[in-house]
Every structure is written in structure tokens, then in C-alpha cells.
CSV table of C-alpha atoms in Angstrom, one decimal:
chain,number,residue,atom,x,y,z
A,1,MET,CA,39.0,-29.0,23.0
A,2,LYS,CA,37.9,-26.5,20.9
A,3,VAL,CA,41.0,-24.7,21.7
A,4,PHE,CA,43.0,-27.5,19.8
A,5,LYS,CA,40.9,-27.1,16.5
A,6,GLU,CA,42.0,-23.6,16.8
A,7,VAL,CA,45.4,-24.4,17.0
A,8,PHE,CA,45.2,-27.1,14.2
A,9,LEU,CA,43.8,-24.2,12.0
A,10,ASN,CA,46.6,-22.1,12.7
A,11,PHE,CA,48.9,-25.2,11.6
A,12,LYS,CA,47.2,-25.0,8.1
A,13,LYS,CA,46.9,-21.7,7.6
A,14,SER,CA,50.3,-20.7,8.2
A,15,GLY,CA,52.3,-23.8,7.4
A,16,PHE,CA,55.6,-22.5,6.0
A,17,MET,CA,55.6,-20.1,8.9
A,18,ASN,CA,55.8,-23.0,11.4
A,19,LEU,CA,58.6,-24.7,9.9
A,20,ILE,CA,60.5,-21.3,10.4
A,21,SER,CA,59.0,-21.0,14.1
A,22,VAL,CA,60.1,-24.8,14.8
A,23,GLY,CA,63.5,-24.0,12.9
A,24,THR,CA,64.3,-20.9,15.1
A,25,ILE,CA,63.6,-22.6,18.4
A,26,ALA,CA,65.6,-25.6,17.2
A,27,ILE,CA,68.5,-23.2,16.2
A,28,THR,CA,68.1,-21.6,19.5
A,29,ILE,CA,68.2,-25.0,21.4
A,30,ILE,CA,71.4,-26.4,19.5
A,31,ILE,CA,73.2,-22.8,20.5
A,32,LEU,CA,71.8,-22.8,24.3
A,33,GLY,CA,72.7,-26.8,24.3
A,34,SER,CA,76.0,-26.1,22.9
A,35,TYR,CA,76.4,-23.0,25.6
A,36,PHE,CA,75.3,-25.3,28.2
A,37,ILE,CA,77.8,-28.0,27.4
A,38,ALA,CA,80.6,-25.9,27.3
A,39,ASN,CA,79.3,-24.0,30.4
A,40,LEU,CA,79.0,-27.6,31.9
A,41,ALA,CA,82.8,-28.7,30.7
A,42,VAL,CA,84.2,-25.4,32.0
A,43,ASN,CA,82.5,-25.8,35.4
A,44,HIS,CA,83.6,-29.3,35.9
A,45,PHE,CA,87.5,-28.3,34.6
A,46,LEU,CA,87.4,-25.4,37.3
A,47,SER,CA,86.2,-27.6,39.8
A,48,ARG,CA,88.5,-30.0,39.1
A,49,VAL,CA,91.3,-27.3,39.3
A,50,GLU,CA,90.1,-25.9,42.6
A,51,ASN,CA,89.5,-29.2,44.1
A,52,LYS,CA,93.8,-29.8,43.3
A,53,ILE,CA,94.4,-26.8,45.2
A,54,GLU,CA,95.1,-27.4,49.0
A,55,ILE,CA,97.5,-25.7,51.4
A,56,VAL,CA,99.6,-27.9,52.9
A,57,VAL,CA,101.5,-27.1,56.4
A,58,PHE,CA,104.3,-28.9,57.2
A,59,LEU,CA,105.2,-29.1,61.1
A,60,LYS,CA,108.6,-28.9,62.9
A,61,ASP,CA,109.9,-32.2,63.4
A,62,GLY,CA,109.1,-33.4,66.9
A,63,PHE,CA,106.7,-30.6,67.8
A,64,ALA,CA,104.1,-32.5,70.1
A,65,ALA,CA,101.0,-33.1,67.6
A,66,GLU,CA,98.4,-32.5,70.5
A,67,LYS,CA,100.2,-28.6,70.6
A,68,MET,CA,98.6,-28.3,67.4
A,69,LYS,CA,95.3,-29.6,68.2
A,70,ASN,CA,94.2,-26.0,69.2
A,71,THR,CA,95.3,-24.5,65.8
A,72,ILE,CA,93.5,-27.4,64.4
A,73,THR,CA,90.0,-26.8,65.9
A,74,GLU,CA,90.8,-22.9,65.2
A,75,LEU,CA,91.0,-23.6,61.4
A,76,GLU,CA,88.1,-25.5,61.7
A,77,SER,CA,85.8,-23.1,63.1
A,78,LEU,CA,86.6,-20.7,60.2
A,79,ASN,CA,83.6,-20.2,57.6
A,80,GLU,CA,86.3,-20.4,54.7
A,81,ILE,CA,87.4,-23.6,55.6
A,82,GLU,CA,86.1,-26.8,54.2
A,83,ASP,CA,88.1,-29.0,55.6
A,84,VAL,CA,91.1,-29.6,57.7
A,85,LYS,CA,93.3,-32.9,57.7
A,86,PHE,CA,96.3,-33.6,60.1
A,87,ILE,CA,98.5,-36.2,58.8
A,88,SER,CA,101.0,-37.7,61.0
A,89,LYS,CA,104.5,-38.7,60.0
A,90,TYR,CA,103.3,-42.5,60.0
A,91,ASP,CA,100.3,-41.9,57.6
A,92,ALA,CA,102.5,-40.0,55.3
A,93,TYR,CA,104.6,-42.7,55.5
A,94,GLN,CA,102.2,-45.4,55.0
A,95,GLU,CA,101.0,-43.3,51.9
A,96,PHE,CA,104.1,-42.6,50.3
A,97,VAL,CA,105.1,-46.5,50.5
A,98,LYS,CA,102.3,-47.8,48.2
A,99,ASP,CA,104.7,-46.1,45.2
A,100,LYS,CA,107.5,-48.7,44.9
A,101,GLU,CA,110.6,-46.1,43.8
A,102,ILE,CA,109.7,-43.7,47.0
A,103,LEU,CA,109.6,-46.9,49.0
A,104,THR,CA,113.1,-47.8,48.3
A,105,ILE,CA,114.4,-44.3,48.8
A,106,LEU,CA,112.5,-44.2,52.3
A,107,GLN,CA,114.1,-47.4,53.1
A,108,SER,CA,117.5,-45.9,52.7
A,109,PHE,CA,116.6,-43.7,55.8
A,110,GLU,CA,117.0,-44.9,59.3
A,111,SER,CA,113.8,-43.3,60.8
A,112,ASN,CA,110.9,-41.9,58.9
A,113,PRO,CA,112.2,-38.7,57.2
A,114,LEU,CA,108.7,-37.6,56.7
A,115,PRO,CA,107.3,-34.7,58.8
A,116,ASP,CA,103.9,-34.3,60.2
A,117,SER,CA,101.5,-32.0,58.2
A,118,ILE,CA,98.2,-30.6,58.2
A,119,LYS,CA,96.1,-30.6,54.6
A,120,ILE,CA,93.4,-27.3,54.3
A,121,LYS,CA,90.6,-27.2,51.9
A,122,LEU,CA,89.1,-23.8,51.6
A,123,LYS,CA,85.7,-23.7,50.0
A,124,GLU,CA,86.5,-20.8,47.8
A,125,TYR,CA,90.0,-20.2,46.8
A,126,THR,CA,89.8,-16.5,46.5
A,127,PRO,CA,93.3,-14.7,47.0
A,128,LYS,CA,91.5,-13.0,49.9
A,129,ASN,CA,91.0,-16.1,51.6
A,130,ILE,CA,94.3,-17.6,50.8
A,131,ASP,CA,95.9,-14.5,52.6
A,132,LYS,CA,93.7,-14.7,55.6
A,133,ILE,CA,94.4,-18.3,56.0
A,134,ILE,CA,98.5,-18.0,55.3
A,135,ASN,CA,98.4,-15.0,57.9
A,136,ILE,CA,97.0,-16.9,60.7
A,137,LEU,CA,99.5,-20.4,60.2
A,138,LYS,CA,102.2,-17.6,60.3
A,139,SER,CA,101.4,-16.5,63.7
A,140,LYS,CA,101.5,-20.1,65.1
A,141,GLU,CA,104.4,-22.0,66.6
A,142,GLY,CA,105.7,-25.2,65.4
A,143,ILE,CA,105.2,-24.7,61.6
A,144,GLU,CA,108.1,-25.3,59.1
A,145,GLU,CA,106.6,-24.2,55.9
A,146,ILE,CA,103.7,-23.7,53.8
A,147,GLN,CA,102.9,-24.7,50.6
A,148,TYR,CA,99.8,-23.3,48.3
A,149,GLY,CA,101.3,-22.7,45.0
A,150,GLY,CA,101.6,-18.9,45.5
A,151,LYS,CA,101.2,-15.8,42.9
A,152,GLU,CA,100.3,-18.9,39.9
A,153,ILE,CA,97.4,-20.1,41.7
A,154,GLU,CA,95.9,-16.8,42.3
A,155,ASN,CA,96.3,-15.8,38.8
A,156,LEU,CA,94.8,-18.5,37.8
A,157,LEU,CA,92.1,-18.5,39.9
A,158,ASN,CA,91.5,-14.8,39.0
A,159,ILE,CA,91.1,-16.0,35.1
A,160,LEU,CA,89.0,-18.8,35.9
A,161,ASN,CA,86.6,-16.4,37.8
A,162,VAL,CA,86.7,-14.1,34.4
A,163,ILE,CA,85.8,-17.1,32.6
A,164,LYS,CA,82.9,-18.1,35.1
A,165,ILE,CA,81.4,-14.3,34.4
A,166,ILE,CA,81.8,-14.2,30.6
A,167,MET,CA,79.9,-17.6,30.3
A,168,ILE,CA,77.0,-16.3,32.7
A,169,VAL,CA,76.8,-13.1,30.6
A,170,ILE,CA,76.8,-14.8,27.1
A,171,GLY,CA,74.1,-17.2,28.5
A,172,ILE,CA,71.8,-14.3,29.3
A,173,ILE,CA,72.5,-12.9,26.1
A,174,PHE,CA,71.7,-15.9,24.1
A,175,ILE,CA,68.3,-16.6,26.0
A,176,ILE,CA,67.3,-12.8,25.4
A,177,SER,CA,68.0,-12.9,21.9
A,178,SER,CA,66.1,-16.0,21.1
A,179,LEU,CA,63.1,-15.1,23.0
A,180,LEU,CA,63.0,-12.1,20.7
A,181,VAL,CA,63.6,-14.3,17.7
A,182,VAL,CA,60.3,-16.5,18.6
A,183,SER,CA,58.4,-13.5,19.5
A,184,ASN,CA,59.1,-12.2,16.3
A,185,ILE,CA,58.3,-15.2,14.4
A,186,ILE,CA,54.9,-15.5,16.2
A,187,LYS,CA,54.0,-12.0,15.9
A,188,LEU,CA,54.4,-12.9,11.6
A,189,THR,CA,51.8,-15.7,12.2
A,190,ILE,CA,49.7,-13.7,14.2
A,191,TYR,CA,49.7,-10.8,11.3
A,192,ALA,CA,49.0,-13.5,9.0
A,193,ARG,CA,45.5,-13.9,11.0
A,194,ARG,CA,45.0,-10.6,11.6
A,195,GLN,CA,41.7,-10.5,9.9
A,196,ASP,CA,40.4,-13.7,11.7
A,197,ILE,CA,41.3,-12.1,14.9
A,198,TYR,CA,39.4,-8.9,14.0
A,199,ILE,CA,36.2,-11.4,13.6
A,200,PHE,CA,37.2,-13.0,16.5
A,201,LYS,CA,36.9,-9.9,18.3
A,202,MET,CA,33.9,-8.5,16.5
A,203,VAL,CA,31.7,-11.3,17.6
A,204,GLY,CA,32.9,-10.8,21.3
A,205,ALA,CA,35.3,-13.5,21.9
A,206,THR,CA,37.5,-12.9,25.0
A,207,ASN,CA,41.1,-11.7,24.7
A,208,PHE,CA,41.7,-14.9,26.4
A,209,PHE,CA,40.0,-17.1,23.7
A,210,ILE,CA,41.9,-15.3,20.9
A,211,LYS,CA,45.2,-15.7,22.5
A,212,MET,CA,44.7,-19.4,23.9
A,213,PRO,CA,45.6,-20.9,20.7
A,214,PHE,CA,48.3,-18.8,19.9
A,215,ILE,CA,50.3,-19.8,23.1
A,216,LEU,CA,49.4,-23.1,22.5
A,217,GLU,CA,51.0,-22.9,19.2
A,218,GLY,CA,54.0,-21.4,20.7
A,219,ILE,CA,54.4,-24.7,23.3
A,220,ILE,CA,53.9,-26.9,20.4
A,221,HIS,CA,56.5,-25.3,18.2
A,222,GLY,CA,58.8,-25.2,21.5
A,223,PHE,CA,58.1,-29.1,22.0
A,224,PHE,CA,59.1,-29.8,18.4
A,225,GLY,CA,62.0,-27.6,18.1
A,226,GLY,CA,63.2,-28.8,21.5
A,227,ILE,CA,63.2,-32.3,20.2
A,228,ILE,CA,64.7,-31.4,16.9
A,229,GLY,CA,67.4,-29.2,18.4
A,230,TRP,CA,68.3,-32.4,20.6
A,231,VAL,CA,68.7,-34.7,17.8
A,232,ILE,CA,70.6,-32.4,15.8
A,233,LEU,CA,72.7,-31.3,18.9
A,234,TYR,CA,73.2,-35.4,19.6
A,235,VAL,CA,74.3,-35.8,15.6
A,236,ILE,CA,76.8,-32.9,15.8
A,237,ILE,CA,78.5,-33.8,19.0
A,238,ASN,CA,79.1,-37.4,17.5
A,239,ILE,CA,80.2,-36.7,14.6
A,240,LEU,CA,83.1,-34.1,16.2
A,241,LEU,CA,84.0,-36.6,18.6
A,242,THR,CA,84.7,-39.4,16.1
A,243,GLU,CA,86.4,-36.8,13.6
A,244,ILE,CA,88.7,-35.6,16.5
A,245,LYS,CA,89.4,-39.1,17.7
A,246,LYS,CA,90.2,-40.0,13.9
A,247,GLU,CA,92.4,-36.9,13.1
A,248,THR,CA,94.0,-36.8,16.7
A,249,GLY,CA,93.6,-40.1,18.2
A,250,LEU,CA,92.2,-38.1,21.3
A,251,ASP,CA,89.3,-39.9,22.6
A,252,PHE,CA,86.9,-37.5,24.6
A,253,THR,CA,83.8,-39.9,24.7
A,254,GLY,CA,84.7,-40.8,28.5
A,255,PHE,CA,85.1,-37.1,29.2
A,256,TYR,CA,82.4,-36.0,31.5
A,257,VAL,CA,79.7,-34.2,29.4
A,258,PHE,CA,80.4,-36.5,26.4
A,259,THR,CA,79.3,-39.4,27.9
A,260,PRO,CA,76.5,-41.3,26.2
A,261,SER,CA,74.5,-41.2,29.8
A,262,PHE,CA,74.7,-37.3,29.3
A,263,PHE,CA,73.0,-37.1,26.6
A,264,SER,CA,70.2,-39.1,28.5
A,265,LEU,CA,66.3,-38.8,28.7
A,266,LYS,CA,67.4,-36.0,31.5
A,267,PHE,CA,68.9,-34.0,28.9
A,268,LEU,CA,66.0,-34.6,26.2
A,269,ILE,CA,63.6,-33.6,28.5
A,270,GLU,CA,65.6,-30.6,29.6
A,271,THR,CA,65.9,-29.6,26.0
A,272,ILE,CA,62.0,-30.1,25.3
A,273,ILE,CA,61.2,-28.0,28.4
A,274,ALA,CA,63.8,-25.1,27.4
A,275,GLY,CA,61.7,-25.2,23.9
A,276,ILE,CA,58.4,-25.5,25.2
A,277,LEU,CA,59.6,-22.2,27.7
A,278,LEU,CA,60.9,-20.6,24.6
A,279,GLY,CA,57.7,-20.6,22.7
A,280,PHE,CA,55.5,-20.2,25.7
A,281,PHE,CA,57.4,-16.9,26.4
A,282,GLY,CA,58.1,-15.7,23.4
A,283,SER,CA,53.9,-16.0,22.5
A,284,LEU,CA,53.3,-14.3,25.4
A,285,LEU,CA,55.8,-11.5,24.5
A,286,SER,CA,54.0,-11.2,20.9
A,287,LEU,CA,50.6,-11.3,22.3
A,288,GLY,CA,50.8,-8.2,24.8
A,289,ASN,CA,49.9,-6.0,22.3
A,290,ILE,CA,46.8,-7.9,20.6
A,291,LYS,CA,44.4,-5.8,22.2
A,292,GLU,CA,45.6,-2.7,20.3
A,293,LYS,CA,44.1,-4.3,17.1
B,1,MET,CA,18.4,2.4,22.5
B,2,ILE,CA,21.2,4.5,20.5
B,3,LYS,CA,22.0,8.0,21.3
B,4,PHE,CA,24.5,10.2,19.9
B,5,ASN,CA,25.4,13.2,21.7
B,6,HIS,CA,27.4,15.9,20.3
B,7,VAL,CA,29.9,13.3,19.3
B,8,PHE,CA,33.1,14.5,17.3
B,9,LYS,CA,35.7,12.2,15.7
B,10,ILE,CA,38.9,13.8,14.3
B,11,TYR,CA,41.6,11.8,12.7
B,12,GLU,CA,45.2,13.1,12.0
B,13,LYS,CA,45.9,16.1,10.2
B,14,ASN,CA,42.6,17.9,11.0
B,15,ILE,CA,40.2,15.6,9.2
B,16,LYS,CA,37.1,15.6,10.9
B,17,ALA,CA,35.4,12.4,10.1
B,18,LEU,CA,32.2,13.6,12.4
B,19,GLU,CA,31.2,16.9,13.4
B,20,ASP,CA,28.4,17.3,16.5
B,21,ILE,CA,26.7,14.5,15.5
B,22,ASN,CA,23.2,13.9,17.2
B,23,PHE,CA,20.7,11.8,16.9
B,24,SER,CA,18.4,9.1,18.7
B,25,ILE,CA,17.1,5.8,17.5
B,26,SER,CA,14.4,3.8,19.5
B,27,LYS,CA,14.4,-0.1,20.1
B,28,GLY,CA,12.8,-1.5,17.3
B,29,GLU,CA,13.3,0.7,14.7
B,30,PHE,CA,14.8,0.2,11.0
B,31,VAL,CA,16.9,3.3,10.2
B,32,PHE,CA,19.1,3.9,6.9
B,33,LEU,CA,22.5,5.7,7.0
B,34,THR,CA,23.3,7.5,3.6
B,35,GLY,CA,25.6,9.7,2.3
B,36,PRO,CA,28.5,10.1,-0.5
B,37,SER,CA,31.6,7.9,0.3
B,38,GLY,CA,33.7,9.4,3.5
B,39,ALA,CA,30.5,11.1,4.6
B,40,GLY,CA,31.2,9.2,8.1
B,41,LYS,CA,28.7,6.1,7.9
B,42,THR,CA,31.3,3.6,8.8
B,43,THR,CA,33.0,5.7,11.4
B,44,ILE,CA,29.5,5.9,13.2
B,45,LEU,CA,29.1,2.0,12.8
B,46,ASN,CA,32.5,1.6,14.4
B,47,LEU,CA,31.9,3.9,17.6
B,48,LEU,CA,28.6,1.9,18.0
B,49,TYR,CA,30.7,-1.2,18.0
B,50,ARG,CA,33.4,0.6,20.2
B,51,GLU,CA,36.2,-0.1,17.5
B,52,ASP,CA,36.7,3.6,17.9
B,53,ILE,CA,35.8,5.9,20.6
B,54,PRO,CA,34.5,9.9,20.0
B,55,ASP,CA,37.2,12.6,20.4
B,56,MET,CA,34.0,14.7,22.0
B,57,GLY,CA,30.6,13.8,23.0
B,58,SER,CA,29.4,10.6,24.0
B,59,VAL,CA,27.6,7.8,22.3
B,60,PHE,CA,24.7,5.9,24.6
B,61,VAL,CA,23.5,2.1,23.7
B,62,ASN,CA,20.9,1.3,26.4
B,63,ASN,CA,21.8,4.2,28.4
B,64,GLU,CA,25.3,3.3,29.2
B,65,ASP,CA,27.8,5.6,27.6
B,66,ILE,CA,29.7,2.9,25.6
B,67,SER,CA,33.0,4.9,25.8
B,68,HIS,CA,33.3,3.8,29.3
B,69,ILE,CA,33.4,0.1,29.1
B,70,SER,CA,36.2,-1.7,29.6
B,71,ASP,CA,38.6,-3.6,27.7
B,72,ARG,CA,37.5,-6.7,29.7
B,73,LYS,CA,34.0,-6.3,29.1
B,74,LEU,CA,34.0,-5.3,25.6
B,75,PRO,CA,33.7,-8.8,24.1
B,76,PHE,CA,30.2,-9.2,26.4
B,77,TYR,CA,29.1,-5.7,25.3
B,78,ARG,CA,29.5,-6.8,21.6
B,79,ARG,CA,28.0,-10.3,21.8
B,80,ASN,CA,24.6,-8.4,21.8
B,81,ILE,CA,25.5,-6.8,18.4
B,82,GLY,CA,25.4,-8.3,15.3
B,83,PHE,CA,27.2,-7.0,12.4
B,84,VAL,CA,27.0,-7.7,8.5
B,85,PHE,CA,29.9,-6.0,6.3
B,86,GLN,CA,30.2,-5.4,2.4
B,87,ASP,CA,33.2,-7.8,2.3
B,88,PHE,CA,31.6,-10.5,4.7
B,89,LYS,CA,34.5,-10.8,7.0
B,90,LEU,CA,34.1,-14.9,6.7
B,91,LEU,CA,36.7,-17.2,8.2
B,92,PHE,CA,37.9,-18.7,4.9
B,93,ASP,CA,39.5,-22.0,6.2
B,94,ARG,CA,36.3,-23.2,8.2
B,95,THR,CA,33.1,-24.4,6.9
B,96,VAL,CA,29.6,-22.5,6.3
B,97,PHE,CA,28.2,-24.3,9.6
B,98,ASP,CA,31.6,-23.3,11.3
B,99,ASN,CA,31.3,-20.0,10.2
B,100,ILE,CA,27.4,-19.3,11.5
B,101,ALA,CA,28.0,-21.0,15.0
B,102,LEU,CA,31.4,-19.0,15.5
B,103,PRO,CA,29.3,-16.4,17.9
B,104,LEU,CA,27.9,-19.4,19.6
B,105,VAL,CA,31.3,-21.2,20.1
B,106,ILE,CA,32.9,-18.5,21.3
B,107,THR,CA,30.6,-18.3,24.3
B,108,LYS,CA,31.1,-22.2,24.8
B,109,THR,CA,27.5,-23.0,24.5
B,110,GLU,CA,26.0,-26.6,24.3
B,111,LYS,CA,27.1,-28.6,21.2
B,112,LYS,CA,23.8,-30.3,20.6
B,113,PHE,CA,22.2,-26.4,21.1
B,114,ILE,CA,24.5,-25.0,18.4
B,115,LYS,CA,23.9,-27.7,15.9
B,116,ASN,CA,20.3,-27.2,16.3
B,117,LYS,CA,20.4,-23.3,16.1
B,118,VAL,CA,23.0,-23.3,13.1
B,119,GLU,CA,20.5,-25.6,11.2
B,120,GLU,CA,17.8,-23.5,11.7
B,121,TYR,CA,19.4,-20.5,10.3
B,122,ILE,CA,20.7,-22.6,7.7
B,123,ASN,CA,17.2,-23.4,6.8
B,124,LYS,CA,16.3,-19.6,7.1
B,125,THR,CA,18.8,-18.2,5.1
B,126,GLY,CA,18.3,-20.7,2.2
B,127,LEU,CA,21.7,-22.4,2.5
B,128,CYS,CA,20.8,-26.1,3.0
B,129,GLY,CA,23.5,-28.4,1.4
B,130,LYS,CA,26.3,-25.9,1.8
B,131,GLU,CA,27.0,-26.5,5.6
B,132,LYS,CA,30.1,-28.3,4.9
B,133,LEU,CA,32.0,-26.1,2.1
B,134,THR,CA,34.2,-23.1,2.7
B,135,PRO,CA,33.5,-19.7,2.0
B,136,TRP,CA,35.4,-20.1,-1.2
B,137,HIS,CA,32.6,-22.0,-3.0
B,138,LEU,CA,29.7,-19.7,-2.7
B,139,SER,CA,28.9,-16.8,-4.3
B,140,GLY,CA,28.7,-13.6,-3.4
B,141,GLY,CA,25.2,-13.6,-2.5
B,142,GLU,CA,25.7,-16.9,-0.2
B,143,LYS,CA,28.6,-15.5,1.7
B,144,GLN,CA,26.6,-12.5,2.5
B,145,LYS,CA,23.7,-14.8,4.0
B,146,VAL,CA,26.6,-16.8,5.6
B,147,ALA,CA,27.2,-13.1,7.6
B,148,ILE,CA,23.8,-12.7,8.4
B,149,ALA,CA,23.1,-16.0,9.7
B,150,ARG,CA,26.1,-15.3,11.6
B,151,ALA,CA,24.9,-12.1,13.1
B,152,PHE,CA,21.4,-13.1,13.6
B,153,ILE,CA,22.1,-16.2,15.6
B,154,THR,CA,22.6,-14.9,18.8
B,155,ASN,CA,19.4,-12.8,18.6
B,156,PRO,CA,21.1,-9.7,19.2
B,157,SER,CA,19.3,-6.3,20.2
B,158,LEU,CA,21.3,-4.4,17.4
B,159,ILE,CA,22.6,-5.4,14.1
B,160,LEU,CA,24.7,-3.1,12.4
B,161,ALA,CA,25.1,-3.3,8.4
B,162,ASP,CA,27.8,-1.6,6.4
B,163,GLU,CA,26.9,-1.7,2.9
B,164,PRO,CA,25.9,-5.4,3.2
B,165,THR,CA,24.5,-5.2,-0.8
B,166,GLY,CA,27.3,-3.5,-1.8
B,167,ASN,CA,28.8,-6.3,-3.7
B,168,LEU,CA,25.8,-8.2,-5.0
B,169,ASP,CA,23.4,-8.1,-7.9
B,170,ASP,CA,19.8,-6.8,-7.2
B,171,GLU,CA,18.2,-10.3,-6.9
B,172,SER,CA,20.7,-11.2,-4.0
B,173,SER,CA,20.3,-8.0,-2.4
B,174,TRP,CA,16.4,-7.8,-2.1
B,175,GLU,CA,16.8,-11.4,-0.5
B,176,ILE,CA,19.2,-10.0,2.2
B,177,ILE,CA,16.7,-6.9,2.9
B,178,LYS,CA,14.0,-9.5,3.1
B,179,MET,CA,16.0,-11.1,5.8
B,180,PHE,CA,16.9,-7.7,7.8
B,181,GLU,CA,12.9,-6.8,7.5
B,182,GLU,CA,12.2,-10.1,8.9
B,183,VAL,CA,14.4,-9.8,11.9
B,184,ASN,CA,13.3,-6.4,12.3
B,185,LYS,CA,9.6,-7.3,12.9
B,186,GLU,CA,11.0,-9.6,15.6
B,187,GLY,CA,12.0,-6.7,17.3
B,188,THR,CA,15.7,-6.1,16.5
B,189,THR,CA,16.8,-2.5,16.3
B,190,ILE,CA,18.7,-2.0,12.9
B,191,LEU,CA,21.2,0.3,11.3
B,192,PHE,CA,21.6,0.0,7.8
B,193,ALA,CA,24.2,2.0,5.7
B,194,THR,CA,23.9,2.0,2.3
B,195,HIS,CA,24.2,4.6,-0.3
B,196,ASN,CA,22.0,2.7,-3.1
B,197,LYS,CA,18.8,5.3,-3.5
B,198,GLU,CA,16.7,2.8,-5.0
B,199,LEU,CA,16.7,0.7,-1.8
B,200,LEU,CA,16.0,3.7,0.3
B,201,GLN,CA,12.7,4.9,-1.9
B,202,LYS,CA,11.5,1.5,-1.8
B,203,MET,CA,12.1,0.6,2.0
B,204,ASN,CA,10.2,4.0,3.1
B,205,LYS,CA,11.8,4.0,6.4
B,206,ARG,CA,13.6,6.4,8.4
B,207,VAL,CA,16.9,8.0,6.8
B,208,ILE,CA,19.7,9.7,8.3
B,209,ARG,CA,21.9,11.6,5.7
B,210,LEU,CA,25.3,12.4,6.4
B,211,ASN,CA,27.7,14.7,4.4
B,212,LYS,CA,31.2,15.6,5.3
B,213,GLY,CA,30.7,14.3,8.8
B,214,LYS,CA,27.4,16.0,9.6
B,215,VAL,CA,23.8,15.1,9.8
B,216,ILE,CA,22.2,16.9,7.0
B,217,SER,CA,18.9,15.6,7.3
B,218,ASP,CA,16.8,13.0,9.5
B,219,GLU,CA,13.6,12.2,7.8
B,220,SER,CA,11.2,9.2,6.9
B,221,ILE,CA,10.4,8.9,3.5
């Protein structure tokens, strides 16, 4: 418990410095948190877009469904494919008649005008995967038409992938820069206590004994920085959402990442852990060269 | 106990802090190190403390070449040495008690033992009633007594002192010298750097004189 006494003394000695350190971590948490939320929102949007994309194959009327079975099993065995679903003309009819307007149109036909079809979902929508599947399908008999959105989808997918890569790069830059800021702040507190560190070394304290209080200090700073960062982030987002609602009438509170449950205990714990890790690695970084005086 | 063997220490721009230093000190000796400022007294103490290592030659303490002590073992080497400096080197945000207890605290000594030991040294150095004060409230002489109690409390085999009386009036100086003499009688080796001539004459001990980084005389006065 001696070590906590050391930490307490460090706090007392470098009061203002503590505020700067906690503040820096809080700001970092706000930036990382906003980034995290933005990243989740983008990913959520991306996966929704991707989920909407599917390849639909319409079969020639009168072509026996049994003959299609081989093609379906072949497709199912491919790595790129998530799901293959055969939809008979009867199933399609049942689906469409749920809509009353379409029902009246369909009832004007003597028989069911809808074709048999196959819906294909891919694991990953890359232009290469789409091309491969299209080429396989084109070689098969009994296919009337293949729909997949064509070039537009491919372009959209390419843009989405670039966005993902940019988000990852920005995230890495944020983490590195915040680590450097935190470690430099802790370096300053070490500098403020260099005379004491010198005395500790003179009386024969081990490096571990000397470093431990600083590491704990970093962790404690991270803890408080994480909590403060979370609170500020929560307030900012709530103010933003109410302002947007007031100005434009748009209500985003129902949108995935902005739901109250998202700012739950889990997110709070995550921000605290992020803060603690920042403080911990920040202090480790700055203590690296404590040996050289 | 201590042996300097052809020790050279050269700082940047070819400033020779020490040039071919040779001397030995036996266990239990009380030796003064004297000479004008910049003669190399502090450099010699720094080498013994392993704050610094010689550029050439070797420094032996207890037959061990201390240049070769690893960083990991260095703290344990230093625990055998007490130090007393002109500027006290106290922790100003801690009480007198905590300052004196420091060398025992870092070795995770039992609390009760620490309390008894510190009380013993507070009595020996005449600091009774000041245990709970921080060094801010002490006079120069009292601060140095705290530093001495801290240096003596582990019963080190060697005590290094760098002008410990430099900032003190005559009366406090003599009190402090008495403490060094006492601990020396109990067998502790003392290397005491000073340029107080009066002190050297009155004490009648072995004196190593330095000038410009060289030993110019080594004799008992």
C-alpha cells in the first residue's frame, strides 16, 4: 500500500499537471469516441447497403425446377456465396399479393405471370466475386435474365471500401497521436519530480519501485479521463441530436448508434478501459528512459 | 575497501576531471578529500556511487570492480552506501520521519522495525519532537541531521559525504562532525569531501589533496 502513498504524493505535488493529463486523456477519449461512433455508423450503413445487394436470376418459363437443382448445389458449394434461395413462381406470387395494389394487377392475369427465380447473396460484394458468379450463371441453360445492379453497384462498393480503409487509417493516427500526448504529459510530471527520483535512486530504490507510482498515476489519470470523456461525449451528442431535431425536424435518436442503449454501461466501461490503456501505455512510453537519470 | 587504480575521467571538450588517480582506503578509515572547487572531489564521490563510470582505470569497492555492476544490481550496491550532501537532498513533501525511514521503506522492511529504528536515530541526532514536520520548517543544521540519520539508519559499510558542513554555521558543523566520528568508531568507513581547512587541522585524520584532477598529496595531518 506504500505505492498508493507515492501516487498520492505525486498527485499533491503536481496538481495542475494532473489536470492537464486527465484533460488530455478526456479530449483524446472524446476524439476516439466520436471516431468510434462515426466508424460504427459508417459500418452499419455499409452493411445495410451490402445487405440490400443481391443477385436475382429469373428462369425461363416452363423450365423444370428440378433441372435447376444442380446449378443451385453448385452455387452453394462456392466460397464466395452466403446464401442461395430458390423462389418458385408460386412463392413469388404469395409474396407479391401481400401488397393490395399489386394484387389487383396480378388478378388481371389469367394465370401467374411471375417467373421462377433464384436469389443469391454473396459474402463479400467485390466486383471480382460478382463477375465470377455472373459468368457461371451465364454458362447455364434455362436462364432468362440476371439482375445485379451492374456498374453502379460496383462503383458504390469501391467507394465504400475506400471509406473503410480511410476510417482505419484515421483511427490508427488518432491512437498514436494521443499516446504521444499522454506520454509527454507524464514526462513532464516526471521532470517535475526528478530531484525526488534522484534521491530514490541514491538510497537504492529499484527501478520498479520508482516507476510503479508513475504507472499507477497514468492509470488513474486514464480512469478519470475516460469517465470525463464519456460524460462530455454523451452531452455533446445529446445536444447535437436535440439541435438537429429542432432545426430540421429529423429525429436521429432511433438510429442505431444514437439510441440511449448505445451509451450504456458497456460503452462507459469501454471508454474507461480505453482511458486506462492510454494512461498505462503513455506512462510506460515516458518511463522507458528513466534509467538514464 | 576502496581502491582507485589509474582512474581517468574526461568530460566533453577534453576537460580532465580526473587524471591518473591512485589511492586505497582500508575498512574503518576516516579519510578527508580536499582541494579547491573543480579539483575532482565530487567526481570521485560520483564514481564511488556509480553515478558515473571512469573512462579509464578501475574503481574497486570490496574487491569488486564497480564499473561492471549491472543496472539491475545497482540499487542493491547503493544500499550499502550512505550519502550526505551539502544540499541535503531531502524529500520536501514528506515528514522528517518519512525522510529518515526512506532507505528502509524501499527495502520493504517491517513497519514496527522501521518505527523503532527511526525513533532511535531521531534521538541520536537530537531531532526529537520534529518527526512530523516537513523539511521546510527545519534549520540548515537540522536538515543535515535528517540527511545523516537517513544515511546512517541502514548501518552502511561506507558513508560518502560531499561538503556536508558547507552550508552550516560552526556550531552545527561540529555537531555533525561528531556524529560522523561516532559512526566511524563503530567501524564504518568514511570518505568526507570538504575544503574547510580548520576542520582538517582539528580532526587530525588522513587527508587526500586534489588539484586539477590529480592527487597532489596523501598524508595524515
